[in-house]
């Protein structure tokens, strides 16, 4: 499959205005071109990005979620989004694709891919076990200050009242994002529980402190 065909299949499934579709097309094209410039093969890049229909579904879900948050001002849902979307204003579903300085984590000179994945899994497991105190020890001061107003335990019902026990981790995507002279490791990972499947986006600063925590 060519780059153009992959992007066309994604945008064909998008449920949004024409201007937004064009914006997402540019984001996808930029991401692929950055990866190609690093010497990676197109087949590998597209395989990592996943099935076009699945990626389009993720875009649609995030855009729908964003619309609900705007329509539900004053309720817990936008508050949940506010606390989890980074102190540094990064993370959050499709927002990664808009970052022109993104690169594959394996090419990073700052982050170790294995360490980042292990840290992300540990954070999610702590959250799954409702061990919020231990999880807070890994957070940046800015994120802790935000969570003082809205503790993590109050946000779980946004996804569901009874998640059940943790089962396993699913797909994972990691990237290094540079913004305003700082670098961040962004991890998108799925986790399955007895009753729900949850998508997590975690962001780590250069010292591996947790600066962003998002789930849906």
N, CA and C of each residue as an Amber inpcrd file, in Angstrom:
protein
   648
   0.8350000  -1.1930000   0.0000000   0.0000000   0.0000000   0.0000000
   0.8770000   1.2520000   0.0000000   0.5330000   2.2190000  -0.8190000
   1.3020000   3.4540000  -0.8590000   0.8810000   4.3810000   0.2800000
   1.7090000   5.3970000   0.5140000   1.3740000   6.3840000   1.5480000
   0.0540000   7.0680000   1.2200000  -0.1120000   7.4570000  -0.0440000
  -1.3210000   8.1730000  -0.4490000  -2.5770000   7.3190000  -0.2600000
  -2.4670000   6.0180000  -0.5920000  -3.6180000   5.1270000  -0.4460000
  -3.9770000   4.9400000   1.0200000  -2.9610000   4.8100000   1.8680000
  -3.2180000   4.6540000   3.3050000  -3.9430000   5.8880000   3.8590000
  -3.4360000   7.0610000   3.5220000  -4.0570000   8.3000000   4.0160000
  -5.4740000   8.4380000   3.4710000  -5.6630000   8.0540000   2.1920000
  -6.9950000   8.1430000   1.5980000  -7.9850000   7.2300000   2.3150000
  -7.5520000   6.0280000   2.6730000  -8.4390000   5.0930000   3.3680000
  -8.8040000   5.6030000   4.7590000  -7.8540000   6.2600000   5.4220000
  -8.1480000   6.8210000   6.7430000  -9.1600000   7.9510000   6.6250000
  -8.8810000   8.9070000   5.7550000  -9.7370000  10.0970000   5.6730000
 -11.1270000   9.7630000   5.1420000 -11.2400000   8.7210000   4.3290000
 -12.5470000   8.3260000   3.8040000 -13.5020000   7.9290000   4.9290000
 -12.9450000   7.4360000   6.0390000 -13.7610000   6.9710000   7.1620000
 -13.9910000   8.0540000   8.2220000 -13.3760000   9.2090000   8.0580000
 -13.4920000  10.2580000   9.0710000 -14.8680000  10.9020000   9.0480000
 -15.4090000  11.1500000  10.2140000 -16.7270000  11.7700000  10.3480000
 -16.5570000  13.1870000  10.8900000 -16.0940000  14.0690000  10.0250000
 -15.8310000  15.4430000  10.4480000 -15.8820000  16.3590000   9.2370000
 -15.7470000  17.6400000   9.4840000 -15.8070000  18.6190000   8.4080000
 -14.6240000  18.4680000   7.4620000 -14.7990000  18.9940000   6.2550000
 -13.7700000  18.8670000   5.2230000 -12.4440000  19.4850000   5.6650000
 -12.5210000  20.6330000   6.3390000 -11.2990000  21.3060000   6.7890000
 -10.5390000  20.4490000   7.7850000 -11.2550000  19.7810000   8.6960000
 -10.6100000  18.9120000   9.6770000  -9.9790000  17.7070000   8.9830000
 -10.6660000  17.1680000   7.9670000 -10.1040000  16.0360000   7.2290000
  -8.7750000  16.4170000   6.5910000  -8.7350000  17.6080000   5.9880000
  -7.4950000  18.0630000   5.3480000  -6.3870000  18.2440000   6.3800000
  -6.7580000  18.7260000   7.5610000  -5.7770000  18.9020000   8.6260000
  -5.1940000  17.5560000   9.0430000  -6.0420000  16.5510000   9.1950000
  -5.5850000  15.2230000   9.5870000  -4.7410000  14.5990000   8.4760000
  -5.1280000  14.8450000   7.2170000  -4.3100000  14.3610000   6.0970000
  -2.8940000  14.9090000   6.1800000  -2.7780000  16.2010000   6.4610000
  -1.4550000  16.8270000   6.5680000  -0.6680000  16.2340000   7.7300000
  -1.3620000  15.9700000   8.8410000  -0.6950000  15.4140000  10.0160000
  -0.1560000  14.0180000   9.7270000  -0.9680000  13.1920000   9.0860000
  -0.5340000  11.8360000   8.7530000   0.6390000  11.8640000   7.7790000
   0.5300000  12.7070000   6.7670000   1.5990000  12.8190000   5.7750000
   2.9060000  13.2610000   6.4370000   2.8140000  14.2310000   7.3560000
   4.0070000  14.7260000   8.0470000   4.6410000  13.6300000   8.8910000
   3.8110000  12.8830000   9.6000000   4.3290000  11.8090000  10.4550000
   5.0680000  10.7650000   9.6220000   4.4670000  10.3640000   8.5000000
   5.0810000   9.3370000   7.6590000   6.3870000   9.8430000   7.0570000
   6.3880000  11.0910000   6.6120000   7.5910000  11.6500000   6.0030000
   8.7330000  11.7500000   7.0160000   8.4160000  12.1120000   8.2550000
   9.4460000  12.1740000   9.2980000  10.0550000  10.7930000   9.5130000
   9.1910000   9.7750000   9.5890000   9.6790000   8.4090000   9.8000000
  10.5150000   7.9420000   8.6190000  10.0870000   8.2720000   7.4040000
  10.8510000   7.8860000   6.2110000  12.2170000   8.5590000   6.1950000
  12.2690000   9.8260000   6.6410000  13.5380000  10.5530000   6.6470000
  14.5350000   9.9500000   7.6250000  14.0350000   9.1440000   8.5700000
  14.9010000   8.4930000   9.5450000  15.3870000   7.1280000   9.0480000
  15.0600000   6.8150000   7.7840000  15.5580000   5.5900000   7.1730000
  14.6750000   4.3780000   7.3540000  13.4650000   4.5690000   7.8660000
  12.5620000   3.4430000   8.0840000  11.8000000   3.1220000   6.8020000
  11.3510000   1.8690000   6.6730000  10.6130000   1.4280000   5.5030000
   9.1330000   1.7880000   5.6400000   8.5190000   2.1190000   4.5090000
   7.1130000   2.5040000   4.5230000   6.2340000   1.3980000   5.0930000
   6.5080000   0.1520000   4.7200000   5.6920000  -0.9680000   5.2110000
   5.7270000  -1.0330000   6.7360000   6.9020000  -0.8120000   7.3190000
   7.0470000  -0.8430000   8.7730000   6.2620000   0.2930000   9.4200000
   6.3400000   1.4750000   8.8160000   5.6580000   2.6500000   9.3670000
   4.1480000   2.4440000   9.3660000   3.6210000   1.9790000   8.2250000
   2.1710000   1.7850000   8.1160000   1.6850000   0.6760000   9.0390000
   2.4950000  -0.3680000   9.1920000   2.1230000  -1.4550000  10.0940000
   2.0510000  -0.9500000  11.5370000   2.9820000  -0.0730000  11.9000000
   3.0050000   0.4710000  13.2470000   1.8070000   1.3840000  13.4870000
   1.3920000   2.1290000  12.4610000   0.2440000   3.0140000  12.5880000
  -1.0580000   2.2300000  12.6800000  -1.0620000   1.0280000  12.1300000
  -2.2250000   0.1690000  12.2690000  -3.1740000   0.2250000  11.0860000
  -4.2220000  -0.5550000  11.1650000  -5.2370000  -0.6260000  10.1270000
  -5.8610000   0.7480000   9.8920000  -6.0120000   1.1910000   8.6350000
  -6.5710000   2.5200000   8.3600000  -7.9490000   2.7320000   8.9720000
  -8.8030000   1.7170000   8.9140000 -10.1380000   1.8430000   9.4760000
 -10.0880000   2.0110000  10.9980000  -9.1650000   1.2620000  11.6310000
  -9.0390000   1.3650000  13.0910000  -8.5070000   2.7350000  13.4920000
  -7.5640000   3.2510000  12.7240000  -7.0250000   4.5700000  13.0240000
  -8.0890000   5.6380000  12.8360000  -8.8740000   5.5320000  11.7760000
  -9.9580000   6.4880000  11.5520000 -10.9690000   6.4320000  12.6830000
 -11.2320000   5.2280000  13.1670000 -12.1760000   5.0640000  14.2760000
 -11.6660000   5.7730000  15.5180000 -10.3370000   5.6920000  15.7380000
  -9.7530000   6.3690000  16.8930000  -9.8750000   7.8810000  16.7540000
  -9.6100000   8.3980000  15.5660000  -9.7930000   9.8290000  15.3260000
 -11.2340000  10.2350000  15.6160000 -12.1910000   9.4620000  15.0870000
 -13.6000000   9.7880000  15.2720000 -13.9990000   9.7750000  16.7400000
 -13.5030000   8.7680000  17.4590000 -13.8330000   8.6710000  18.8830000
 -13.2920000   9.8630000  19.6550000 -12.0570000  10.2610000  19.3420000
 -11.4620000  11.3980000  20.0370000 -12.1690000  12.7000000  19.7030000
 -12.5690000  12.8660000  18.4380000 -13.2780000  14.0760000  18.0580000
 -14.6700000  14.1080000  18.6890000 -15.3130000  12.9440000  18.7490000
 -16.6250000  12.8660000  19.4010000 -16.5100000  13.1850000  20.8850000
 -15.4630000  12.6240000  21.5200000 -15.2370000  12.8730000  22.9340000
 -14.9900000  14.3520000  23.1810000 -14.2080000  14.9770000  22.2940000
 -13.9160000  16.4000000  22.4270000 -15.1940000  17.2160000  22.3230000
 -16.0780000  16.8280000  21.3970000 -17.3410000  17.5410000  21.2440000
 -18.2220000  17.4060000  22.4680000 -18.2310000  16.2130000  23.0650000
 -19.0350000  16.0050000  24.2700000 -18.5230000  16.8480000  25.4230000
 -17.2020000  16.9660000  25.5050000 -16.6290000  17.7650000  26.5820000
 -17.0250000  19.2250000  26.4510000 -17.0270000  19.7300000  25.2150000
 -17.4160000  21.1270000  25.0250000 -18.8770000  21.3230000  25.3630000
 -19.7060000  20.3080000  25.0680000 -21.1360000  20.4380000  25.3050000
 -21.5090000  20.2130000  26.7530000 -20.6000000  19.6540000  27.5330000
 -20.9300000  19.2950000  28.9160000 -20.1210000  20.1060000  29.9130000
 -19.9240000  21.3710000  29.6400000 -19.1450000  22.2230000  30.5420000
 -19.7950000  22.2320000  31.9190000 -18.9540000  22.1360000  32.9350000
 -19.4570000  22.1380000  34.3000000 -19.6810000  20.7580000  34.8600000
 -19.6190000  19.7270000  33.9960000 -19.7920000  18.3540000  34.4610000
 -18.4330000  17.7210000  34.6640000 -18.4110000  16.4790000  35.1290000
 -17.1470000  15.8420000  35.4870000 -16.3050000  15.4950000  34.2700000
 -16.9590000  15.2330000  33.1100000 -16.1950000  14.7810000  31.9520000
 -15.1630000  15.7870000  31.4850000 -15.5140000  17.0680000  31.2700000
 -14.4670000  18.0030000  30.8660000 -13.4370000  18.2040000  31.9480000
 -13.8640000  18.0760000  33.2060000 -12.9130000  18.2080000  34.3020000
 -11.9090000  17.0730000  34.2360000 -12.4030000  15.8770000  33.9270000
 -11.5060000  14.7240000  33.7950000 -10.5110000  14.9680000  32.6760000
 -11.0000000  15.4780000  31.5560000 -10.0970000  15.7260000  30.4380000
  -9.0480000  16.7570000  30.8120000  -9.4670000  17.7630000  31.5760000
  -8.5420000  18.8170000  31.9520000  -7.3890000  18.3290000  32.7910000
  -7.6590000  17.4130000  33.7130000  -6.5770000  17.0070000  34.5960000
  -5.6200000  16.0310000  33.9380000  -6.1690000  15.2470000  33.0060000
  -5.3150000  14.2220000  32.4530000  -4.4940000  14.7120000  31.2850000
  -4.8990000  15.7760000  30.6660000  -4.1780000  16.2590000  29.5000000
  -2.9820000  17.1040000  29.8930000  -1.9910000  16.5610000  30.3900000
  -0.7170000  17.1950000  30.6560000  -0.6830000  18.5750000  31.2410000
   0.3000000  18.7700000  32.0550000   0.6250000  20.1020000  32.5230000
   1.2670000  20.8710000  31.3970000   1.8690000  20.2030000  30.4640000
   2.5910000  20.8660000  29.3710000   1.7640000  20.9540000  28.1000000
   0.4910000  20.6260000  28.1650000  -0.4130000  20.7300000  27.0190000
   0.0100000  19.8590000  25.8450000   0.3720000  18.6050000  26.0940000
   0.7410000  17.6800000  25.0150000  -0.2830000  16.5410000  24.9910000
  -0.1580000  15.4220000  24.7690000  -1.0030000  14.2560000  24.8880000
  -2.4150000  14.4320000  24.3760000  -3.2040000  13.3870000  24.5790000
  -4.5890000  13.4510000  24.2250000  -4.8790000  12.9330000  22.8410000
  -5.0080000  11.6190000  22.6920000  -5.4720000  11.0190000  21.4620000
  -4.7940000  11.5220000  20.2080000  -5.5870000  12.0660000  19.2430000
  -5.0560000  12.4180000  17.9310000  -4.1300000  13.6200000  17.9670000
  -4.0160000  14.3250000  19.1030000  -3.1750000  15.5130000  19.1580000
  -1.7340000  15.1860000  18.8030000  -1.2940000  13.9560000  19.0760000
   0.0910000  13.5850000  18.7550000   0.4120000  13.8550000  17.2820000
  -0.5530000  13.5530000  16.4080000  -0.2760000  13.6560000  14.9780000
  -0.0590000  15.1090000  14.5380000  -0.5230000  16.0500000  15.3560000
  -0.3740000  17.4560000  14.9880000   1.0020000  18.0000000  15.3230000
   1.8010000  17.2240000  16.0210000   3.1040000  17.7120000  16.4490000
   4.1370000  17.4770000  15.3510000   4.6740000  18.5390000  14.7430000
   5.6040000  18.3720000  13.6270000   6.9660000  17.8290000  14.0200000
   7.2900000  17.8090000  15.3250000   8.6090000  17.3640000  15.7420000
   8.5510000  15.9920000  16.4180000   7.5750000  15.1870000  16.0250000
   7.4720000  13.8580000  16.5950000   8.4210000  12.8890000  15.9130000
   8.9260000  11.9210000  16.6600000   9.7810000  10.8920000  16.0780000
   9.5890000   9.5920000  16.8300000   9.9320000   8.5120000  16.1820000
   9.8220000   7.1990000  16.8100000  10.7340000   7.1470000  18.0320000
  10.2350000   6.5790000  19.1180000  10.9700000   6.5690000  20.3800000
  12.2890000   5.8020000  20.2590000  12.3610000   4.8480000  19.3510000
  13.5720000   4.0500000  19.1960000  14.7230000   4.8600000  18.5970000
  14.3960000   6.0250000  18.0300000  15.4310000   6.8950000  17.4800000
  15.8540000   7.9740000  18.4690000  15.2370000   7.9760000  19.6360000
  15.4980000   9.0290000  20.6220000  16.8910000   8.9030000  21.2260000
  17.5210000  10.0670000  21.4510000  18.7970000  10.1110000  22.1430000
  18.5950000  10.4380000  23.6290000  17.3440000  10.6080000  24.0170000
  17.0200000  10.9880000  25.4010000  16.3340000   9.8570000  26.1490000
  15.4090000   9.1760000  25.4860000  14.6090000   8.1440000  26.1420000
  14.9880000   6.7550000  25.6500000  14.9300000   5.8040000  26.5600000
  15.1280000   4.4020000  26.2230000  13.7450000   3.7650000  26.0680000
  13.4750000   3.1800000  24.9020000  12.1420000   2.6510000  24.6070000
  11.7000000   1.6100000  25.6290000  12.6010000   0.7120000  26.0180000
  12.2470000  -0.3140000  26.9930000  11.9030000   0.2670000  28.3340000
  12.6540000   1.2680000  28.7690000  12.3960000   1.9110000  30.0500000
  11.0570000   2.6440000  30.0260000  10.7750000   3.3090000  28.9050000
   9.5200000   4.0430000  28.7860000   8.3350000   3.0890000  28.8370000
   8.4210000   1.9770000  28.1130000   7.3170000   1.0160000  28.1160000
   7.1160000   0.4170000  29.5100000   8.2100000   0.0540000  30.1770000
   8.1050000  -0.5210000  31.5240000   7.4830000   0.4700000  32.4930000
   7.8950000   1.7400000  32.3860000   7.3510000   2.7730000  33.2780000
   5.8640000   2.9570000  33.0270000   5.4610000   2.9720000  31.7650000
   4.0520000   3.1460000  31.4350000   3.2180000   1.9910000  31.9780000
   3.7150000   0.7800000  31.8100000   2.9860000  -0.3860000  32.3190000
   2.8670000  -0.3300000  33.8360000   3.9440000   0.0960000  34.5050000
   3.9090000   0.1930000  35.9650000   2.8900000   1.2320000  36.4160000
   2.8430000   2.3890000  35.7310000   1.8900000   3.4360000  36.1020000
   0.4490000   2.9560000  35.9480000   0.1980000   2.2550000  34.8410000
  -1.1620000   1.7730000  34.5840000  -1.5530000   0.7050000  35.6050000
  -0.6180000  -0.1620000  35.9660000  -0.9190000  -1.1930000  36.9600000
  -1.2000000  -0.5720000  38.3310000  -0.4420000   0.4540000  38.6990000
  -0.7040000   1.1410000  39.9610000  -2.0980000   1.7570000  39.9620000
  -2.4550000   2.3630000  38.8290000  -3.7840000   2.9500000  38.7050000
  -4.8530000   1.8600000  38.7600000  -4.5930000   0.7300000  38.0990000
  -5.5510000  -0.3790000  38.0880000  -5.7780000  -0.9290000  39.4880000
  -4.7090000  -0.9320000  40.2970000  -4.7980000  -1.4240000  41.6770000
  -5.2950000  -0.3580000  42.6470000  -5.6070000   0.8230000  42.0960000
  -6.0860000   1.9630000  42.8890000  -5.0530000   2.3830000  43.9420000
  -3.7860000   2.1930000  43.6100000  -2.6930000   2.6220000  44.4890000
  -2.2790000   4.0330000  44.0770000  -3.1500000   4.9860000  44.3530000
  -2.9440000   6.3570000  43.8840000  -1.7710000   7.0470000  44.5780000
  -1.5200000   6.6950000  45.8100000  -0.4030000   7.3190000  46.5250000
   0.9300000   6.9720000  45.8670000   1.1070000   5.6950000  45.5160000
   2.3470000   5.2850000  44.8590000   2.4580000   5.9210000  43.4800000
   1.3440000   5.9900000  42.7750000   1.3440000   6.5990000  41.4510000
   1.7260000   8.0750000  41.5380000   1.2500000   8.7430000  42.5560000
   1.5330000  10.1660000  42.7210000   3.0150000  10.4280000  42.9200000
   3.7390000   9.4660000  43.4920000   5.1770000   9.6440000  43.7180000
   5.9580000   9.7930000  42.4160000   5.3950000   9.3060000  41.3150000
   6.0700000   9.3880000  40.0310000   5.6790000  10.6380000  39.2420000
   4.7430000  11.4010000  39.7580000   4.2110000  12.5460000  39.0160000
   5.0460000  13.8040000  39.2170000   4.9850000  14.6660000  38.2280000
   5.6280000  15.9690000  38.3510000   4.8360000  16.8130000  39.3480000
   5.4790000  17.8290000  39.8560000   4.8160000  18.7040000  40.8300000
   3.5870000  19.3620000  40.2190000   3.6950000  19.7470000  38.9540000
   2.5750000  20.4130000  38.2960000   1.3620000  19.4970000  38.1900000
   1.6020000  18.2330000  37.8420000   0.4870000  17.3030000  37.7110000
  -0.1230000  16.9960000  39.0760000   0.7040000  16.8900000  40.0960000
   0.1770000  16.6490000  41.4430000  -0.7030000  17.8040000  41.9000000
  -0.3030000  19.0170000  41.5650000  -1.0970000  20.1790000  41.9570000
  -2.4730000  20.1530000  41.2890000  -2.5030000  19.7430000  40.0340000
  -3.7860000  19.6470000  39.3310000  -4.6670000  18.5900000  39.9740000
  -4.0560000  17.4600000  40.3410000  -4.8230000  16.3490000  40.9030000
  -5.3040000  16.6120000  42.3210000  -4.7500000  17.6120000  42.9730000
  -5.2460000  17.9720000  44.3010000  -6.6930000  18.4500000  44.2150000
  -7.0370000  19.0580000  43.0960000  -8.3950000  19.5720000  42.9120000
  -9.3610000  18.4740000  42.4720000  -8.8660000  17.5320000  41.6880000
  -9.7060000  16.4400000  41.2050000  -8.9290000  15.1440000  41.2930000
  -9.0210000  14.4120000  42.3970000  -8.2670000  13.1660000  42.5690000
  -8.5990000  12.1370000  41.4900000  -7.6270000  11.3020000  41.1650000
  -7.8140000  10.2970000  40.1270000  -8.9780000   9.3520000  40.4220000
  -9.1630000   9.0170000  41.6900000 -10.2160000   8.0530000  42.0140000
 -11.6050000   8.5540000  41.6390000 -11.7760000   9.8670000  41.5320000
 -13.0860000  10.4030000  41.1680000 -13.3440000  10.3290000  39.6710000
 -12.3120000   9.9700000  38.8980000 -12.4420000   9.9830000  37.4470000
 -12.7390000   8.6230000  36.8390000 -12.5100000   7.5540000  37.5790000
 -12.7440000   6.2130000  37.0250000 -14.1710000   6.0260000  36.5130000
 -15.2030000   6.5550000  37.2030000 -16.5770000   6.3690000  36.7090000
 -16.8310000   6.9890000  35.3420000 -15.9360000   7.8630000  34.8700000
 -16.1080000   8.4260000  33.5300000 -16.0840000   7.3070000  32.4930000
 -15.2840000   6.2790000  32.7330000 -15.1990000   5.1280000  31.8260000
 -16.2350000   4.0700000  32.1900000 -16.4150000   3.8340000  33.4790000
 -17.3770000   2.8260000  33.9230000 -17.3050000   2.6480000  35.4220000
 -18.4120000   2.2520000  36.0210000 -18.4570000   2.1010000  37.4800000
 -17.6880000   0.8710000  37.9520000 -17.7070000  -0.1800000  37.1670000
 -17.0430000  -1.4260000  37.5850000 -16.1560000  -1.9240000  36.4520000
 -14.8650000  -1.6390000  36.5460000 -13.9300000  -2.0780000  35.5120000
 -13.6410000  -3.5680000  35.6070000 -13.6710000  -4.0940000  36.8190000
 -13.2420000  -5.4610000  37.0190000 -11.7340000  -5.5220000  37.1810000
 -11.1830000  -6.7130000  37.1980000  -9.7410000  -6.8880000  37.3860000
  -8.9810000  -6.6630000  36.0790000  -7.7320000  -6.2340000  36.2280000
  -6.8680000  -6.0610000  35.0620000  -6.5950000  -7.4170000  34.4230000
  -6.6260000  -7.4550000  33.0820000  -6.3730000  -8.7040000  32.3620000
  -5.0330000  -8.6730000  31.6270000  -4.8730000  -7.7390000  30.7240000
  -3.6310000  -7.6860000  29.9520000  -3.4930000  -6.3550000  29.2290000
  -2.2830000  -6.1260000  28.7030000  -2.0240000  -4.9550000  27.8840000
  -2.2320000  -5.3100000  26.4210000  -2.6650000  -4.3160000  25.6430000
  -2.8660000  -4.5230000  24.2170000  -1.8400000  -3.7650000  23.4040000
  -2.2890000  -3.1530000  22.3440000  -1.3960000  -2.4310000  21.4500000
  -0.7270000  -1.2570000  22.1590000   0.5020000  -0.9700000  21.7370000
   1.2410000   0.1460000  22.3150000   1.8910000   0.9530000  21.1900000
   1.8590000   2.2740000  21.3330000   2.5440000   3.1500000  20.3880000
   3.3130000   4.1730000  21.2020000   4.5950000   4.3640000  20.9000000
   5.4220000   5.2920000  21.6480000   6.0830000   6.2700000  20.6970000
   6.2630000   7.4890000  21.1490000   6.9110000   8.5110000  20.3280000
   7.5990000   9.5210000  21.2310000   8.6040000  10.1780000  20.6690000
   9.2350000  11.3090000  21.3520000   8.6860000  12.5880000  20.7350000
   8.2420000  13.5030000  21.5660000   7.7000000  14.7740000  21.1080000
   8.5660000  15.9050000  21.6420000   8.9400000  16.8220000  20.7720000
   9.7210000  17.9930000  21.1780000   8.8500000  19.2290000  21.0590000
   8.8560000  20.0450000  22.0990000   8.0570000  21.2610000  22.0980000
   8.7300000  22.3050000  22.9650000   8.9580000  23.4750000  22.3900000
   9.5320000  24.5930000  23.1170000  10.8370000  24.2140000  23.8210000
  11.6880000  23.4800000  23.1130000  12.9910000  23.1330000  23.6420000
  12.9920000  21.9850000  24.6290000  11.8460000  21.3640000  24.8890000
  11.7690000  20.2360000  25.8170000  11.3020000  18.9880000  25.0770000
  11.7160000  17.8460000  25.5930000  11.3330000  16.5830000  24.9670000
  10.4790000  15.7570000  25.9210000   9.5350000  15.0360000  25.3430000
   8.6200000  14.2080000  26.1200000   8.4810000  12.8480000  25.4420000
   8.2680000  11.8230000  26.2350000   7.9570000  10.4980000  25.7080000
   6.4590000  10.2760000  25.8840000   5.7700000  10.0490000  24.7780000
   4.3210000   9.8490000  24.8090000   4.0210000   8.3850000  24.5140000
   3.2200000   7.7830000  25.3660000   2.8720000   6.3620000  25.2300000
   1.3640000   6.2230000  25.1280000   0.9020000   5.5760000  24.0770000
  -0.5000000   5.2240000  23.9430000  -0.6090000   3.7180000  24.0730000
  -1.4050000   3.2610000  25.0420000  -1.4690000   1.8300000  25.3180000
  -2.8960000   1.4350000  25.7070000  -3.3320000   0.2980000  25.2010000
  -4.6330000  -0.2400000  25.5720000  -4.4730000  -1.2380000  26.7150000
  -5.4430000  -1.2480000  27.6220000  -5.4420000  -2.2080000  28.7280000
  -6.8360000  -2.8130000  28.8370000  -6.8850000  -4.1350000  28.9680000
  -8.1650000  -4.8380000  29.0720000  -8.4430000  -5.2160000  30.5200000
  -9.7050000  -5.0230000  30.9080000 -10.1770000  -5.4010000  32.2370000
 -11.3550000  -6.3600000  32.0560000 -11.8510000  -6.8870000  33.1370000
 -12.9520000  -7.8440000  33.0300000 -14.1460000  -7.2650000  32.2890000
 -14.4400000  -5.9890000  32.5440000 -15.6790000  -5.3980000  32.0330000
 -15.4860000  -4.2680000  31.0240000 -14.2840000  -3.7520000  30.9020000
 -14.0560000  -2.6270000  29.9890000 -12.6820000  -2.7510000  29.3310000
 -12.5220000  -2.0200000  28.2450000 -11.2100000  -1.8580000  27.6130000
 -10.9020000  -0.3710000  27.6650000  -9.7240000  -0.0240000  28.1550000
  -9.3800000   1.3810000  28.3980000  -8.1380000   1.7620000  27.6000000
  -8.2050000   2.9130000  26.9540000  -7.0530000   3.4460000  26.2490000
  -6.3590000   4.4880000  27.1050000  -5.0700000   4.3170000  27.3320000
  -4.2980000   5.2420000  28.1550000  -3.3120000   6.0150000  27.2790000
  -3.1050000   7.2860000  27.6150000  -2.0270000   8.0750000  27.0340000
  -1.2360000   8.6640000  28.1850000   0.0180000   8.2580000  28.3040000
   0.8930000   8.7380000  29.3700000   2.0220000   9.5390000  28.7560000
   2.4270000  10.6030000  29.4200000   3.5220000  11.4310000  28.9420000
   4.5610000  11.5910000  30.0360000   5.8210000  11.3350000  29.6750000
   6.9320000  11.4400000  30.6060000   7.8530000  12.5760000  30.1980000
   8.3560000  13.3120000  31.2050000   9.3530000  14.3310000  30.9420000
  10.7220000  13.7020000  30.7990000  11.7300000  14.5250000  30.5740000
  13.0780000  14.0150000  30.3280000  13.6500000  13.2700000  31.5290000
  13.1850000  13.5910000  32.7330000  13.6310000  12.8730000  33.9220000
  12.7540000  11.6840000  34.2500000  11.8780000  11.2900000  33.2960000
  10.9420000  10.1730000  33.4490000   9.8990000  10.4300000  34.5290000
   9.6480000  11.6950000  34.8460000   8.5150000  12.0150000  35.6960000
   7.2470000  11.9760000  34.8610000   6.1630000  11.5600000  35.4680000
   4.8820000  11.5060000  34.7720000   4.2770000  12.9040000  34.7290000
   4.1570000  13.4720000  33.5300000   3.6320000  14.8380000  33.4180000
   2.2500000  14.8500000  32.7530000   1.8170000  13.7220000  32.2360000
   0.4910000  13.6430000  31.6410000  -0.1150000  12.2730000  31.8090000
  -1.4150000  12.2120000  32.1460000  -2.0830000  10.9350000  32.3700000
  -3.5140000  11.0630000  31.8580000  -3.8230000  10.3380000  30.7960000
  -5.1230000  10.4330000  30.1450000  -5.6760000   9.0300000  29.9200000
  -6.9620000   8.8540000  30.1530000  -7.5810000   7.5680000  29.8330000
  -8.9980000   7.7910000  29.3410000  -9.4640000   6.8390000  28.5460000
 -10.8210000   6.9370000  28.0100000 -11.3910000   5.5280000  27.8080000
